[in-house]
XYZ file of C-alpha atoms in Angstrom:
557
model
C -43.323 27.673 -32.293
C -44.235 24.809 -34.589
C -40.672 23.931 -35.394
C -39.490 23.412 -31.778
C -42.523 21.212 -31.000
C -41.796 18.957 -33.959
C -38.169 18.780 -32.874
C -39.122 17.640 -29.346
C -41.579 15.088 -30.713
C -38.874 13.709 -32.985
C -36.415 13.586 -30.061
C -38.925 11.745 -27.876
C -39.595 9.316 -30.676
C -35.878 8.691 -31.082
C -35.523 7.971 -27.355
C -38.451 5.541 -27.425
C -37.030 3.876 -30.512
C -33.655 3.440 -28.857
C -35.298 1.988 -25.745
C -37.366 -0.433 -27.847
C -34.297 -1.488 -29.834
C -32.387 -2.032 -26.607
C -35.238 -4.002 -25.042
C -35.723 -6.113 -28.127
C -32.052 -7.125 -27.996
C -32.323 -8.384 -24.399
C -32.641 -12.074 -23.681
C -35.172 -11.385 -20.913
C -37.683 -8.623 -20.191
C -38.346 -7.744 -16.543
C -41.417 -6.417 -14.790
C -42.082 -6.034 -11.068
C -44.749 -5.349 -8.465
C -43.366 -2.620 -6.211
C -45.460 -3.793 -3.288
C -44.045 -5.897 -0.483
C -45.409 -9.459 -0.356
C -47.914 -8.711 -3.141
C -50.471 -11.270 -4.398
C -50.448 -14.929 -3.421
C -48.282 -17.290 -5.508
C -51.393 -18.963 -6.932
C -52.725 -15.678 -8.361
C -49.326 -14.705 -9.737
C -48.568 -18.046 -11.393
C -51.970 -18.353 -13.130
C -51.539 -14.829 -14.568
C -54.376 -13.236 -12.612
C -52.046 -10.507 -11.297
C -50.227 -9.658 -14.553
C -51.878 -6.246 -14.678
C -50.073 -5.284 -11.468
C -46.614 -5.751 -12.981
C -44.742 -2.708 -14.290
C -42.090 -3.006 -17.004
C -38.466 -2.352 -15.991
C -35.832 -0.954 -18.357
C -32.863 -3.283 -18.727
C -32.283 -6.741 -17.321
C -31.136 -5.774 -13.822
C -33.174 -6.975 -10.884
C -32.972 -4.342 -8.152
C -34.448 -4.600 -4.681
C -37.243 -2.268 -3.569
C -36.511 -3.334 0.006
C -35.943 -6.524 1.961
C -39.099 -7.985 0.506
C -40.267 -10.391 -0.642
C -41.182 -8.736 -3.976
C -42.539 -10.291 -7.150
C -40.767 -10.115 -10.518
C -41.957 -11.393 -13.904
C -39.365 -12.643 -16.378
C -40.409 -12.807 -20.050
C -37.984 -14.648 -22.309
C -36.915 -13.004 -25.542
C -34.758 -15.884 -26.789
C -35.336 -19.490 -27.857
C -33.412 -22.441 -26.383
C -34.148 -26.109 -27.021
C -34.501 -28.645 -24.235
C -31.179 -30.274 -25.164
C -29.448 -26.960 -24.380
C -30.679 -27.382 -20.792
C -31.886 -23.761 -20.411
C -30.958 -22.001 -17.181
C -32.371 -18.808 -15.730
C -29.371 -17.155 -14.078
C -29.105 -14.325 -11.554
C -25.534 -13.007 -11.601
C -23.969 -11.701 -8.361
C -27.019 -12.481 -6.191
C -25.113 -11.614 -2.981
C -27.458 -11.738 0.023
C -30.650 -12.761 -1.763
C -33.101 -15.600 -1.487
C -34.996 -16.240 -4.734
C -37.962 -18.506 -5.494
C -38.742 -19.376 -9.119
C -42.403 -20.098 -9.903
C -43.210 -21.510 -13.329
C -46.681 -21.744 -14.887
C -48.553 -24.753 -13.558
C -46.105 -25.420 -10.709
C -47.287 -25.664 -7.125
C -43.859 -25.649 -5.511
C -41.053 -23.216 -6.346
C -37.352 -23.818 -6.903
C -35.635 -21.975 -4.053
C -32.067 -20.704 -4.238
C -29.690 -18.609 -2.123
C -25.925 -18.251 -1.825
C -25.875 -19.277 1.848
C -27.995 -21.531 4.019
C -30.006 -24.671 3.300
C -31.096 -23.399 -0.141
C -27.510 -22.945 -1.389
C -26.759 -24.737 -4.654
C -23.221 -26.071 -4.221
C -23.116 -27.374 -7.794
C -22.479 -23.793 -8.947
C -20.089 -21.087 -7.841
C -21.587 -18.386 -5.597
C -21.357 -15.958 -8.520
C -24.822 -17.047 -9.671
C -28.153 -18.441 -8.618
C -29.045 -20.875 -11.372
C -32.559 -22.240 -12.003
C -32.885 -25.153 -14.453
C -36.047 -24.615 -16.492
C -36.274 -28.284 -17.526
C -37.851 -27.656 -20.939
C -37.343 -25.715 -24.136
C -37.862 -21.958 -24.032
C -39.626 -19.861 -26.638
C -39.853 -16.062 -26.939
C -42.793 -14.895 -24.870
C -42.559 -17.655 -22.219
C -42.875 -16.350 -18.664
C -41.645 -17.351 -15.199
C -42.062 -15.517 -11.908
C -39.504 -14.767 -9.182
C -40.184 -13.918 -5.566
C -37.094 -12.147 -4.220
C -36.026 -11.349 -0.649
C -32.912 -9.151 -0.298
C -30.666 -8.148 2.544
C -29.142 -5.279 0.542
C -30.145 -3.240 -2.490
C -27.412 -4.201 -4.941
C -28.752 -5.233 -8.344
C -28.486 -8.659 -9.974
C -28.413 -9.128 -13.731
C -30.902 -11.721 -15.056
C -29.916 -13.744 -18.127
C -31.056 -16.854 -20.001
C -28.213 -19.261 -20.758
C -27.623 -22.801 -21.879
C -25.872 -25.121 -19.460
C -22.750 -25.029 -21.652
C -22.611 -21.217 -21.653
C -23.070 -21.112 -17.908
C -20.358 -23.727 -17.332
C -17.811 -21.730 -19.361
C -18.483 -18.617 -17.315
C -18.304 -20.585 -14.078
C -14.880 -22.015 -14.970
C -13.633 -18.559 -15.907
C -14.936 -17.120 -12.634
C -13.302 -19.863 -10.547
C -9.941 -19.271 -12.264
C -10.058 -15.493 -11.846
C -11.269 -15.692 -8.263
C -8.558 -18.157 -7.210
C -5.838 -15.941 -8.677
C -7.268 -12.849 -6.977
C -7.613 -14.444 -3.549
C -4.156 -16.024 -3.804
C -2.526 -12.698 -4.703
C -4.357 -10.788 -1.961
C -3.564 -13.426 0.651
C 0.082 -13.588 -0.406
C 0.509 -9.792 -0.308
C -1.178 -9.606 3.115
C 1.135 -12.360 4.413
C 4.259 -10.720 2.970
C 3.248 -7.344 4.411
C 2.718 -8.921 7.848
C 6.112 -10.686 7.724
C 7.791 -7.401 6.763
C 6.043 -5.680 9.681
C 7.291 -8.347 12.101
C 10.878 -8.125 10.821
C 11.145 -4.366 10.164
C 8.691 -3.023 12.772
C 7.375 -0.524 10.216
C 3.703 0.064 11.064
C 2.845 0.893 7.438
C 3.188 -2.802 6.600
C 0.799 -3.682 9.467
C -1.825 -1.242 8.163
C -1.496 -2.672 4.646
C -1.687 -6.275 5.860
C -4.825 -5.646 7.953
C -6.483 -3.691 5.119
C -5.886 -6.425 2.547
C -6.846 -9.234 4.920
C -10.145 -7.588 5.856
C -10.922 -6.797 2.224
C -10.168 -10.382 1.223
C -12.423 -11.806 3.951
C -15.126 -9.308 2.981
C -14.872 -10.366 -0.657
C -15.141 -14.023 0.279
C -18.094 -13.409 2.594
C -19.918 -11.347 -0.010
C -18.964 -13.629 -2.877
C -20.023 -16.794 -1.071
C -16.683 -18.599 -0.768
C -17.251 -19.083 2.984
C -20.393 -21.171 2.545
C -18.453 -24.439 2.822
C -17.911 -23.861 6.565
C -21.033 -23.857 8.688
C -19.864 -21.350 11.321
C -18.409 -18.943 8.752
C -21.492 -19.396 6.616
C -23.687 -18.226 9.490
C -21.474 -15.190 10.023
C -21.501 -14.362 6.308
C -25.312 -14.537 6.227
C -25.524 -12.025 9.059
C -26.176 -8.552 7.663
C -23.809 -7.094 10.271
C -20.788 -8.963 8.901
C -20.509 -7.048 5.648
C -20.736 -3.651 7.360
C -18.267 -4.596 10.109
C -15.671 -6.020 7.702
C -15.904 -3.189 5.185
C -15.863 -0.513 7.888
C -12.834 -2.057 9.590
C -11.043 -2.286 6.212
C -11.719 1.397 5.518
C -10.422 2.353 8.973
C -7.205 0.415 8.400
C -6.787 1.919 4.927
C -7.208 5.458 6.334
C -4.434 4.781 8.860
C -2.275 3.460 6.021
C -2.926 6.542 3.890
C -2.054 8.946 6.716
C 1.196 7.054 7.321
C 2.073 6.553 3.669
C 1.677 10.209 2.623
C 2.852 11.621 5.949
C -0.375 13.613 6.186
C 0.038 14.551 9.860
C 3.131 16.542 8.946
C 2.181 17.729 5.453
C -1.648 18.039 5.257
C -3.032 18.610 8.745
C -6.484 19.851 7.708
C -7.200 16.786 5.582
C -5.824 14.636 8.380
C -8.408 16.137 10.743
C -11.165 15.366 8.219
C -9.968 11.767 7.949
C -9.718 11.486 11.735
C -13.331 12.662 12.055
C -14.410 10.135 9.401
C -12.484 7.449 11.296
C -14.299 8.324 14.506
C -17.685 8.194 12.756
C -16.859 4.875 11.097
C -15.539 3.518 14.392
C -18.842 4.402 16.031
C -20.720 2.739 13.161
C -18.600 -0.382 13.561
C -19.345 -0.637 17.289
C -23.075 -0.063 16.758
C -23.160 -2.586 13.888
C -21.876 -5.305 16.196
C -25.275 -5.212 17.905
C -27.776 -4.045 15.288
C -28.009 -2.887 11.668
C -30.587 -0.566 10.209
C -31.145 0.482 6.635
C -29.805 3.907 7.576
C -26.539 2.295 8.730
C -25.500 1.481 5.186
C -26.545 4.929 3.962
C -24.613 6.636 6.764
C -21.513 4.495 6.227
C -21.554 5.054 2.474
C -21.916 8.817 2.862
C -18.909 8.893 5.207
C -17.063 6.660 2.758
C -17.718 9.127 -0.055
C -16.200 11.869 2.115
C -13.192 9.613 2.668
C -12.930 9.012 -1.086
C -13.027 12.751 -1.744
C -10.450 13.431 0.959
C -8.165 10.717 -0.389
C -8.424 12.153 -3.891
C -7.622 15.644 -2.562
C -4.689 14.322 -0.500
C -3.228 12.553 -3.521
C -3.637 15.664 -5.705
C -1.936 17.903 -3.132
C 0.855 15.372 -2.680
C 1.367 15.250 -6.451
C 1.578 19.053 -6.577
C 4.192 18.868 -3.816
C 6.041 16.275 -5.928
C 5.832 13.508 -3.345
C 7.033 10.294 -4.936
C 4.637 8.200 -2.825
C 1.642 9.984 -4.359
C 2.407 8.501 -7.781
C 2.210 4.951 -6.431
C -0.934 5.785 -4.474
C -2.589 7.324 -7.525
C -1.841 4.274 -9.676
C -2.933 1.842 -6.945
C -6.071 3.575 -5.684
C -7.568 5.188 -8.768
C -9.223 1.924 -9.931
C -10.408 1.304 -6.357
C -11.869 4.792 -5.961
C -13.728 4.486 -9.277
C -15.104 1.066 -8.346
C -16.144 2.102 -4.815
C -17.949 5.172 -6.143
C -19.677 3.061 -8.814
C -20.701 0.429 -6.242
C -22.146 2.988 -3.860
C -24.123 4.621 -6.678
C -25.429 1.267 -7.889
C -26.257 0.216 -4.317
C -28.459 3.272 -3.853
C -29.810 2.924 -7.417
C -28.397 6.248 -8.564
C -27.299 4.435 -11.726
C -27.439 0.812 -12.958
C -24.747 -1.737 -12.181
C -22.201 -1.731 -15.029
C -21.147 -5.015 -16.656
C -17.487 -4.408 -15.822
C -18.378 -4.408 -12.128
C -18.624 -8.216 -12.256
C -14.872 -8.462 -11.675
C -14.166 -4.751 -11.223
C -14.101 -4.628 -7.429
C -11.916 -7.685 -6.864
C -9.629 -6.780 -9.775
C -9.209 -3.238 -8.483
C -8.477 -4.563 -5.015
C -5.852 -6.983 -6.340
C -4.135 -4.346 -8.484
C -4.326 -1.871 -5.612
C -2.741 -4.336 -3.189
C 0.175 -4.974 -5.512
C 0.631 -1.265 -6.205
C 0.539 -0.317 -2.526
C 3.049 -3.018 -1.587
C 5.445 -1.785 -4.285
C 4.851 1.825 -3.243
C 5.422 1.053 0.429
C 8.602 -0.831 -0.399
C 9.795 2.195 -2.392
C 8.891 4.567 0.462
C 10.750 2.484 3.035
C 13.701 2.206 0.679
C 13.732 6.000 0.433
C 13.477 6.302 4.231
C 16.394 3.944 4.598
C 18.419 5.947 2.062
C 17.656 9.120 4.012
C 18.556 7.404 7.276
C 21.791 6.038 5.810
C 22.596 9.506 4.497
C 21.970 11.030 7.931
C 24.026 8.285 9.532
C 26.846 8.933 7.063
C 26.752 12.658 7.860
C 26.884 11.845 11.564
C 29.723 9.372 11.063
C 31.950 11.167 8.542
C 33.320 14.665 8.488
C 32.067 16.347 5.273
C 35.365 18.209 4.683
C 37.963 15.465 5.068
C 35.574 12.515 4.625
C 37.218 10.956 7.679
C 35.187 9.784 10.682
C 33.933 12.345 13.143
C 35.391 12.401 16.655
C 32.394 10.629 18.218
C 32.294 7.934 15.540
C 36.083 7.468 15.716
C 36.100 7.055 19.493
C 33.301 4.483 19.273
C 35.204 2.541 16.601
C 38.488 2.806 18.552
C 36.892 1.452 21.734
C 35.700 -1.635 19.852
C 39.130 -2.006 18.197
C 40.950 -1.821 21.559
C 38.654 -4.455 23.099
C 39.198 -6.709 20.064
C 42.981 -6.238 20.132
C 43.157 -7.183 23.835
C 40.943 -10.215 23.286
C 43.009 -11.473 20.331
C 46.318 -10.247 21.756
C 46.869 -8.508 18.420
C 48.936 -5.343 17.924
C 47.282 -1.959 17.408
C 49.054 1.348 16.888
C 47.824 4.949 16.885
C 49.165 7.655 14.567
C 48.190 11.094 15.935
C 49.118 14.219 13.935
C 48.183 17.797 13.227
C 49.158 20.448 10.660
C 52.167 22.617 11.379
C 51.356 26.335 11.584
C 47.730 25.722 10.626
C 46.591 28.964 12.318
C 49.126 30.852 10.230
C 47.682 29.308 7.037
C 44.183 30.432 8.019
C 45.347 33.910 8.993
C 47.610 34.402 5.965
C 45.577 32.737 3.206
C 42.047 32.566 4.628
C 39.900 29.775 6.023
C 39.061 28.508 2.528
C 42.759 27.767 2.044
C 42.813 25.997 5.405
C 39.837 23.873 4.278
C 41.717 22.977 1.078
C 44.705 21.834 3.137
C 42.524 19.606 5.331
C 40.773 18.212 2.247
C 44.137 17.257 0.678
C 45.310 15.661 3.944
C 42.111 13.613 4.142
C 42.502 12.406 0.552
C 46.169 11.445 0.934
C 45.601 9.720 4.270
C 42.835 7.561 2.793
C 44.988 6.664 -0.226
C 47.770 5.274 1.964
C 45.556 3.443 4.437
C 44.180 -0.072 4.346
C 40.486 -0.908 4.376
C 40.817 -2.215 7.940
C 42.398 0.988 9.287
C 40.362 3.599 11.165
C 40.733 7.253 10.192
C 39.138 10.166 12.056
C 39.227 13.920 12.441
C 39.424 14.714 16.141
C 38.739 18.395 15.691
C 40.357 21.337 13.962
C 43.517 20.069 12.254
C 44.016 16.973 14.481
C 43.856 13.626 12.682
C 43.981 10.126 14.225
C 44.772 6.931 12.315
C 44.416 3.523 14.010
C 46.466 0.817 12.297
C 44.939 -2.541 13.273
C 47.330 -5.476 13.470
C 50.340 -3.168 13.218
C 53.262 -2.705 15.652
C 54.819 0.676 16.401
C 57.605 0.206 13.838
C 55.072 -0.265 11.036
C 53.102 2.727 12.258
C 56.244 4.885 12.194
C 56.955 3.838 8.590
C 53.347 4.690 7.644
C 53.629 8.091 9.372
C 56.963 8.949 7.725
C 55.592 8.023 4.293
C 52.494 10.141 4.834
C 54.547 13.113 6.116
C 56.886 12.997 3.120
C 53.962 12.691 0.698
C 52.165 15.703 2.166
C 55.348 17.811 2.079
C 55.659 17.051 -1.635
C 52.020 17.784 -2.460
C 51.447 20.671 -4.834
C 48.418 22.696 -3.892
C 46.060 24.065 -6.571
C 47.104 27.112 -8.639
C 46.018 29.791 -6.184
C 47.474 27.860 -3.210
C 50.938 26.977 -4.595
C 52.741 29.034 -1.942
C 51.270 26.803 0.796
C 53.482 23.935 1.924
C 51.976 21.234 4.115
C 53.894 19.998 7.129
C 52.691 17.700 9.890
C 53.934 16.711 13.319
C 53.196 13.094 14.257
C 53.044 11.034 17.432
C 52.931 7.215 17.413
C 51.907 4.880 20.236
C 51.339 1.120 20.343
C 48.649 -0.393 22.573
C 50.021 -1.970 25.765
C 48.509 -4.954 27.595
C 45.443 -3.972 29.637
C 45.782 -0.354 28.481
C 42.592 1.686 27.969
C 41.810 3.790 24.930
C 42.141 7.004 26.927
C 45.628 6.012 28.077
C 46.669 5.057 24.535
C 45.450 8.362 23.087
C 47.147 10.303 25.883
C 50.504 8.660 25.090
C 50.077 9.289 21.341
C 49.204 12.926 22.103
C 52.351 13.247 24.240
C 54.431 11.917 21.328
C 52.774 14.472 19.026
C 53.723 17.353 21.319
C 57.224 15.950 21.556
C 57.477 16.234 17.757
C 56.320 19.863 17.965
C 58.794 20.730 20.697
C 61.570 19.085 18.676
C 61.003 21.481 15.789
C 57.899 20.127 13.989
C 57.815 18.214 10.687
C 58.813 14.905 12.252
C 57.500 11.577 13.643
C 57.962 10.582 17.289
C 57.384 7.092 18.672
C 56.300 7.371 22.303
C 58.284 4.219 23.194
C 61.526 5.681 21.798
C 60.759 8.964 23.579
C 60.377 7.129 26.890
C 63.549 5.147 26.352
C 65.403 8.365 25.492
C 64.056 10.074 28.603
C 65.082 7.122 30.739
C 68.538 7.181 29.257
């Protein structure tokens, strides 16, 4: 028994040693009175209430509630007066802070928004000039009122150190807001031009997130009306909730969840309804439980999104890869923010730029992913359109597509008074080929005819399979004599074609009818005359070309 006890004592000592080493390396040591309002400023500043303060691990100032609450800051670093020492609260968000120094009767008051805003610094910090040199052991007191519970890191810096960080923040922030605004604008323009609702969801999501970032970060404080809205505790909840709702709609569209993952879609729809109710309620009033409720629903959304992406990856959906790359940083940051907000764990240093960076990267990734998805949809649509337009066997146009193209060609020919001729043919004894050699042989014959017809046609000509073994070729800008020459050349070529090894005994013959478009003639009338010429070729013994004009002249004679 003695050995385990000594082990635990040694372990406890090691933990205390590590904590002491960590605390001794901090620039400031924090202590707080976890009682709202607490003692009067006079008693706090003269040190009469020091016994009420309790030491806090780390240098993060976290809110016990809306406050005000007292904090004691003990410096653990020396700075001379020429360094212009500054006590800095990083990412103060919706806080109002009063700094009380020993011997002072009036505090220095700072906040991101409102009359106490210090516009000489970026809204990333609340900076308090100490106005004298600082020695280890010196103490100042803070009275803090908070709208939310997010922590703020407290540091001691020289004016030069603070200025460098401020410049870096301004550069990073401008790039982030520019990228987010540009992507939102591009997505909206693509929605207007393409009418693809996925772009609208993405644009609204990014725009709301960008406005939320600016409201929370303090960039709106230069405009009085927007500043008042940003100070309102309802604004943050409304903006963030609306952004989550838009992002859920985007996710359902992007992964096609209504068709592929219906159960998860129902979960997300329920979360959307709950968040929609929270949004409506938050327009009128906000309670502390509102944030807790919204964050719990958001965690369910995060879990559902993660599950949806995993299932989509297992189903080998290409969109899931883009979504995973774009949203993984965002999901990690959101989870970390919610945990820090509810003080489940401390705010990590990387969170300073983590949320906005993740949002920027996510916006770029989602735009690229959506562009890829729409490109794939267009490829699928083009493929379906091709299948509807072209016969898969002969690779000539289908009957419906050919008639549509012929109608436009006839209208154009009449308007331009240009010639247009139809070559209408079918395969001689095609039923015999199917019966004697099988339908596969018949398919091979049609495939060869399609290939040879395309080889001898111009790019402007229209070629279509009208059904079975009937083929129609429209020669634009060509008189009947030219169409007859084309038909004779094609007939002779097909007669000389050698079929593959197991089809050598098959000889291809075609009977052809030719008709040239007459003034004011309709497509139906033109096709009927070409069909009559075709049957004339068959009745004359097959394997020949008949011009309907010559046939008429012969009949008249």
